[in-house]
Amino acid sequence: MLHKIRKAMGDRDERYKLQWLIEMDETFIGASSEGNKKKGRGTEKTKVVIGVSLEEDTVYFTKMNIVDKVNKEEIKGILLKDVDENQTLKTDGWKAYSIADKLGHEHQVIKIDGSGKKAHQIFKWVHILAANLKAFIEGTLHGLDKKHLQAYLDEFCYPQLNWGLNRRFF
């Protein structure tokens, strides 16, 4: 029954698109296999792209998508599916996000290296959501198989279940 509810949540959220200023970054979910020391985009953990719709530092919507690789093709698919036309995208400058310009979005690239700030200071909401998501998965579910992860991401992004961050002003 819970899987059906999560599916309904995901289906409902497909009606909404991210607008205004959109922070976008990726996070990695799960444990590495023994002996694999790769971190970041090279890890074998499950890659999740997070998009957060902001207006004046207020979160309105979030979208989270599992991707096989954080590359231009995957990002293009997410932007076409989840982001309204002609929006402003704020990213860390990873080359895959450069596709945003070609799709008509304004792309604000903020390089973390050399900025004197940490990633969570520049991309506040994406990092809060990623930390809350990981706490939800580890603390509540005690781990999760990749097979069901997208359904749990849909639940997490649904209104009021997202620690009061999502759609609280609608």
C-alpha positions as protocol buffer text, in pm:
chain_id: "A"
residue {
  index: 1
  type: MET
  ca { x: 0 y: 0 z: 0 }
}
residue {
  index: 2
  type: LEU
  ca { x: 283 y: 241 z: 83 }
}
residue {
  index: 3
  type: HIS
  ca { x: 438 y: 186 z: -260 }
}
residue {
  index: 4
  type: LYS
  ca { x: 108 y: 286 z: -422 }
}
residue {
  index: 5
  type: ILE
  ca { x: 96 y: 600 z: -209 }
}
residue {
  index: 6
  type: ARG
  ca { x: 455 y: 690 z: -303 }
}
residue {
  index: 7
  type: LYS
  ca { x: 370 y: 632 z: -671 }
}
residue {
  index: 8
  type: ALA
  ca { x: 71 y: 867 z: -639 }
}
residue {
  index: 9
  type: MET
  ca { x: 298 y: 1129 z: -479 }
}
residue {
  index: 10
  type: GLY
  ca { x: 542 y: 1105 z: -769 }
}
residue {
  index: 11
  type: ASP
  ca { x: 262 y: 1121 z: -1026 }
}
residue {
  index: 12
  type: ARG
  ca { x: 116 y: 1431 z: -858 }
}
residue {
  index: 13
  type: ASP
  ca { x: 454 y: 1605 z: -848 }
}
residue {
  index: 14
  type: GLU
  ca { x: 500 y: 1556 z: -1223 }
}
residue {
  index: 15
  type: ARG
  ca { x: 249 y: 1839 z: -1270 }
}
residue {
  index: 16
  type: TYR
  ca { x: 486 y: 2091 z: -1114 }
}
residue {
  index: 17
  type: LYS
  ca { x: 797 y: 2242 z: -1267 }
}
residue {
  index: 18
  type: LEU
  ca { x: 1082 y: 2419 z: -1097 }
}
residue {
  index: 19
  type: GLN
  ca { x: 1077 y: 2797 z: -1144 }
}
residue {
  index: 20
  type: TRP
  ca { x: 1255 y: 3120 z: -1050 }
}
residue {
  index: 21
  type: LEU
  ca { x: 1605 y: 3060 z: -915 }
}
residue {
  index: 22
  type: ILE
  ca { x: 1691 y: 2692 z: -917 }
}
residue {
  index: 23
  type: GLU
  ca { x: 1983 y: 2556 z: -717 }
}
residue {
  index: 24
  type: MET
  ca { x: 2098 y: 2231 z: -873 }
}
residue {
  index: 25
  type: ASP
  ca { x: 2362 y: 1988 z: -757 }
}
residue {
  index: 26
  type: GLU
  ca { x: 2409 y: 1618 z: -710 }
}
residue {
  index: 27
  type: THR
  ca { x: 2446 y: 1395 z: -408 }
}
residue {
  index: 28
  type: PHE
  ca { x: 2541 y: 1033 z: -366 }
}
residue {
  index: 29
  type: ILE
  ca { x: 2332 y: 783 z: -174 }
}
residue {
  index: 30
  type: GLY
  ca { x: 2436 y: 448 z: -29 }
}
residue {
  index: 31
  type: ALA
  ca { x: 2750 y: 276 z: 77 }
}
residue {
  index: 32
  type: SER
  ca { x: 3052 y: 208 z: -138 }
}
residue {
  index: 33
  type: SER
  ca { x: 3156 y: -149 z: -193 }
}
residue {
  index: 34
  type: GLU
  ca { x: 3449 y: -264 z: 10 }
}
residue {
  index: 35
  type: GLY
  ca { x: 3777 y: -137 z: -129 }
}
residue {
  index: 36
  type: ASN
  ca { x: 3623 y: 137 z: -345 }
}
residue {
  index: 37
  type: LYS
  ca { x: 3765 y: 467 z: -226 }
}
residue {
  index: 38
  type: LYS
  ca { x: 3632 y: 685 z: -509 }
}
residue {
  index: 39
  type: LYS
  ca { x: 3440 y: 993 z: -399 }
}
residue {
  index: 40
  type: GLY
  ca { x: 3218 y: 1246 z: -568 }
}
residue {
  index: 41
  type: ARG
  ca { x: 3102 y: 1194 z: -925 }
}
residue {
  index: 42
  type: GLY
  ca { x: 3334 y: 893 z: -970 }
}
residue {
  index: 43
  type: THR
  ca { x: 3175 y: 690 z: -692 }
}
residue {
  index: 44
  type: GLU
  ca { x: 2967 y: 382 z: -752 }
}
residue {
  index: 45
  type: LYS
  ca { x: 2704 y: 510 z: -506 }
}
residue {
  index: 46
  type: THR
  ca { x: 2364 y: 601 z: -648 }
}
residue {
  index: 47
  type: LYS
  ca { x: 2376 y: 945 z: -807 }
}
residue {
  index: 48
  type: VAL
  ca { x: 2085 y: 1178 z: -735 }
}
residue {
  index: 49
  type: VAL
  ca { x: 2041 y: 1520 z: -896 }
}
residue {
  index: 50
  type: ILE
  ca { x: 1861 y: 1767 z: -670 }
}
residue {
  index: 51
  type: GLY
  ca { x: 1681 y: 2076 z: -798 }
}
residue {
  index: 52
  type: VAL
  ca { x: 1541 y: 2335 z: -558 }
}
residue {
  index: 53
  type: SER
  ca { x: 1304 y: 2610 z: -668 }
}
residue {
  index: 54
  type: LEU
  ca { x: 1371 y: 2930 z: -471 }
}
residue {
  index: 55
  type: GLU
  ca { x: 1228 y: 3276 z: -450 }
}
residue {
  index: 56
  type: GLU
  ca { x: 1401 y: 3514 z: -209 }
}
residue {
  index: 57
  type: ASP
  ca { x: 1563 y: 3224 z: -19 }
}
residue {
  index: 58
  type: THR
  ca { x: 1229 y: 3049 z: 28 }
}
residue {
  index: 59
  type: VAL
  ca { x: 1197 y: 2692 z: -96 }
}
residue {
  index: 60
  type: TYR
  ca { x: 885 y: 2625 z: -302 }
}
residue {
  index: 61
  type: PHE
  ca { x: 945 y: 2297 z: -481 }
}
residue {
  index: 62
  type: THR
  ca { x: 1210 y: 2029 z: -494 }
}
residue {
  index: 63
  type: LYS
  ca { x: 1277 y: 1756 z: -746 }
}
residue {
  index: 64
  type: MET
  ca { x: 1517 y: 1467 z: -706 }
}
residue {
  index: 65
  type: ASN
  ca { x: 1612 y: 1228 z: -985 }
}
residue {
  index: 66
  type: ILE
  ca { x: 1831 y: 920 z: -994 }
}
residue {
  index: 67
  type: VAL
  ca { x: 2080 y: 929 z: -1280 }
}
residue {
  index: 68
  type: ASP
  ca { x: 2329 y: 673 z: -1408 }
}
residue {
  index: 69
  type: LYS
  ca { x: 2591 y: 941 z: -1471 }
}
residue {
  index: 70
  type: VAL
  ca { x: 2602 y: 1313 z: -1404 }
}
residue {
  index: 71
  type: ASN
  ca { x: 2646 y: 1405 z: -1770 }
}
residue {
  index: 72
  type: LYS
  ca { x: 2489 y: 1646 z: -2021 }
}
residue {
  index: 73
  type: GLU
  ca { x: 2237 y: 1393 z: -2153 }
}
residue {
  index: 74
  type: GLU
  ca { x: 2101 y: 1316 z: -1806 }
}
residue {
  index: 75
  type: ILE
  ca { x: 2093 y: 1684 z: -1704 }
}
residue {
  index: 76
  type: LYS
  ca { x: 1922 y: 1778 z: -2030 }
}
residue {
  index: 77
  type: GLY
  ca { x: 1650 y: 1522 z: -1963 }
}
residue {
  index: 78
  type: ILE
  ca { x: 1596 y: 1656 z: -1611 }
}
residue {
  index: 79
  type: LEU
  ca { x: 1585 y: 2017 z: -1729 }
}
residue {
  index: 80
  type: LEU
  ca { x: 1332 y: 1936 z: -2001 }
}
residue {
  index: 81
  type: LYS
  ca { x: 1112 y: 1732 z: -1767 }
}
residue {
  index: 82
  type: ASP
  ca { x: 1136 y: 1926 z: -1438 }
}
residue {
  index: 83
  type: VAL
  ca { x: 1224 y: 2289 z: -1514 }
}
residue {
  index: 84
  type: ASP
  ca { x: 996 y: 2556 z: -1662 }
}
residue {
  index: 85
  type: GLU
  ca { x: 1128 y: 2741 z: -1968 }
}
residue {
  index: 86
  type: ASN
  ca { x: 1368 y: 3035 z: -1932 }
}
residue {
  index: 87
  type: GLN
  ca { x: 1455 y: 2997 z: -1565 }
}
residue {
  index: 88
  type: THR
  ca { x: 1776 y: 3080 z: -1377 }
}
residue {
  index: 89
  type: LEU
  ca { x: 1993 y: 2785 z: -1284 }
}
residue {
  index: 90
  type: LYS
  ca { x: 2263 y: 2815 z: -1016 }
}
residue {
  index: 91
  type: THR
  ca { x: 2526 y: 2539 z: -1023 }
}
residue {
  index: 92
  type: ASP
  ca { x: 2883 y: 2468 z: -919 }
}
residue {
  index: 93
  type: GLY
  ca { x: 3006 y: 2477 z: -1277 }
}
residue {
  index: 94
  type: TRP
  ca { x: 3030 y: 2103 z: -1341 }
}
residue {
  index: 95
  type: LYS
  ca { x: 3047 y: 2073 z: -1721 }
}
residue {
  index: 96
  type: ALA
  ca { x: 2726 y: 1868 z: -1746 }
}
residue {
  index: 97
  type: TYR
  ca { x: 2520 y: 2168 z: -1634 }
}
residue {
  index: 98
  type: SER
  ca { x: 2644 y: 2381 z: -1926 }
}
residue {
  index: 99
  type: ILE
  ca { x: 2356 y: 2235 z: -2129 }
}
residue {
  index: 100
  type: ALA
  ca { x: 2128 y: 2479 z: -1944 }
}
residue {
  index: 101
  type: ASP
  ca { x: 2246 y: 2769 z: -2163 }
}
residue {
  index: 102
  type: LYS
  ca { x: 2161 y: 2577 z: -2480 }
}
residue {
  index: 103
  type: LEU
  ca { x: 1810 y: 2511 z: -2349 }
}
residue {
  index: 104
  type: GLY
  ca { x: 1743 y: 2882 z: -2294 }
}
residue {
  index: 105
  type: HIS
  ca { x: 1805 y: 2905 z: -1921 }
}
residue {
  index: 106
  type: GLU
  ca { x: 2022 y: 3168 z: -1756 }
}
residue {
  index: 107
  type: HIS
  ca { x: 2309 y: 2975 z: -1599 }
}
residue {
  index: 108
  type: GLN
  ca { x: 2485 y: 3118 z: -1295 }
}
residue {
  index: 109
  type: VAL
  ca { x: 2809 y: 2931 z: -1237 }
}
residue {
  index: 110
  type: ILE
  ca { x: 2956 y: 2970 z: -891 }
}
residue {
  index: 111
  type: LYS
  ca { x: 3290 y: 2798 z: -849 }
}
residue {
  index: 112
  type: ILE
  ca { x: 3347 y: 2676 z: -497 }
}
residue {
  index: 113
  type: ASP
  ca { x: 3725 y: 2646 z: -533 }
}
residue {
  index: 114
  type: GLY
  ca { x: 3881 y: 2983 z: -469 }
}
residue {
  index: 115
  type: SER
  ca { x: 3557 y: 3142 z: -349 }
}
residue {
  index: 116
  type: GLY
  ca { x: 3661 y: 3132 z: 17 }
}
residue {
  index: 117
  type: LYS
  ca { x: 3329 y: 2967 z: 102 }
}
residue {
  index: 118
  type: LYS
  ca { x: 3220 y: 2610 z: 153 }
}
residue {
  index: 119
  type: ALA
  ca { x: 2972 y: 2440 z: -78 }
}
residue {
  index: 120
  type: HIS
  ca { x: 2696 y: 2437 z: 184 }
}
residue {
  index: 121
  type: GLN
  ca { x: 2725 y: 2815 z: 218 }
}
residue {
  index: 122
  type: ILE
  ca { x: 2688 y: 2878 z: -155 }
}
residue {
  index: 123
  type: PHE
  ca { x: 2430 y: 2608 z: -225 }
}
residue {
  index: 124
  type: LYS
  ca { x: 2248 y: 2624 z: 107 }
}
residue {
  index: 125
  type: TRP
  ca { x: 1918 y: 2458 z: 22 }
}
residue {
  index: 126
  type: VAL
  ca { x: 2051 y: 2177 z: -197 }
}
residue {
  index: 127
  type: HIS
  ca { x: 2287 y: 2079 z: 82 }
}
residue {
  index: 128
  type: ILE
  ca { x: 2019 y: 2102 z: 353 }
}
residue {
  index: 129
  type: LEU
  ca { x: 1791 y: 1880 z: 147 }
}
residue {
  index: 130
  type: ALA
  ca { x: 2070 y: 1632 z: 72 }
}
residue {
  index: 131
  type: ALA
  ca { x: 2158 y: 1608 z: 442 }
}
residue {
  index: 132
  type: ASN
  ca { x: 1793 y: 1570 z: 542 }
}
residue {
  index: 133
  type: LEU
  ca { x: 1742 y: 1305 z: 273 }
}
residue {
  index: 134
  type: LYS
  ca { x: 2039 y: 1104 z: 397 }
}
residue {
  index: 135
  type: ALA
  ca { x: 1917 y: 1133 z: 757 }
}
residue {
  index: 136
  type: PHE
  ca { x: 1572 y: 1017 z: 645 }
}
residue {
  index: 137
  type: ILE
  ca { x: 1715 y: 715 z: 462 }
}
residue {
  index: 138
  type: GLU
  ca { x: 1962 y: 614 z: 730 }
}
residue {
  index: 139
  type: GLY
  ca { x: 1766 y: 712 z: 1039 }
}
residue {
  index: 140
  type: THR
  ca { x: 1417 y: 606 z: 940 }
}
residue {
  index: 141
  type: LEU
  ca { x: 1471 y: 339 z: 680 }
}
residue {
  index: 142
  type: HIS
  ca { x: 1817 y: 217 z: 790 }
}
residue {
  index: 143
  type: GLY
  ca { x: 1931 y: 197 z: 430 }
}
residue {
  index: 144
  type: LEU
  ca { x: 1749 y: 151 z: 104 }
}
residue {
  index: 145
  type: ASP
  ca { x: 1792 y: -48 z: -214 }
}
residue {
  index: 146
  type: LYS
  ca { x: 1838 y: 149 z: -538 }
}
residue {
  index: 147
  type: LYS
  ca { x: 1537 y: -34 z: -683 }
}
residue {
  index: 148
  type: HIS
  ca { x: 1297 y: 162 z: -461 }
}
residue {
  index: 149
  type: LEU
  ca { x: 1497 y: 483 z: -413 }
}
residue {
  index: 150
  type: GLN
  ca { x: 1309 y: 697 z: -669 }
}
residue {
  index: 151
  type: ALA
  ca { x: 978 y: 626 z: -494 }
}
residue {
  index: 152
  type: TYR
  ca { x: 1127 y: 738 z: -163 }
}
residue {
  index: 153
  type: LEU
  ca { x: 1271 y: 1049 z: -329 }
}
residue {
  index: 154
  type: ASP
  ca { x: 922 y: 1128 z: -459 }
}
residue {
  index: 155
  type: GLU
  ca { x: 784 y: 1086 z: -106 }
}
residue {
  index: 156
  type: PHE
  ca { x: 1057 y: 1307 z: 35 }
}
residue {
  index: 157
  type: CYS
  ca { x: 984 y: 1584 z: -215 }
}
residue {
  index: 158
  type: TYR
  ca { x: 609 y: 1572 z: -159 }
}
residue {
  index: 159
  type: PRO
  ca { x: 454 y: 1861 z: 40 }
}
residue {
  index: 160
  type: GLN
  ca { x: 479 y: 1869 z: 417 }
}
residue {
  index: 161
  type: LEU
  ca { x: 672 y: 1542 z: 430 }
}
residue {
  index: 162
  type: ASN
  ca { x: 985 y: 1732 z: 339 }
}
residue {
  index: 163
  type: TRP
  ca { x: 1041 y: 1873 z: 689 }
}
residue {
  index: 164
  type: GLY
  ca { x: 802 y: 2157 z: 609 }
}
residue {
  index: 165
  type: LEU
  ca { x: 1023 y: 2296 z: 332 }
}
residue {
  index: 166
  type: ASN
  ca { x: 811 y: 2213 z: 30 }
}
residue {
  index: 167
  type: ARG
  ca { x: 503 y: 2409 z: -76 }
}
residue {
  index: 168
  type: ARG
  ca { x: 447 y: 2560 z: 267 }
}
residue {
  index: 169
  type: PHE
  ca { x: 335 y: 2885 z: 108 }
}
residue {
  index: 170
  type: PHE
  ca { x: 81 y: 2734 z: -134 }
}
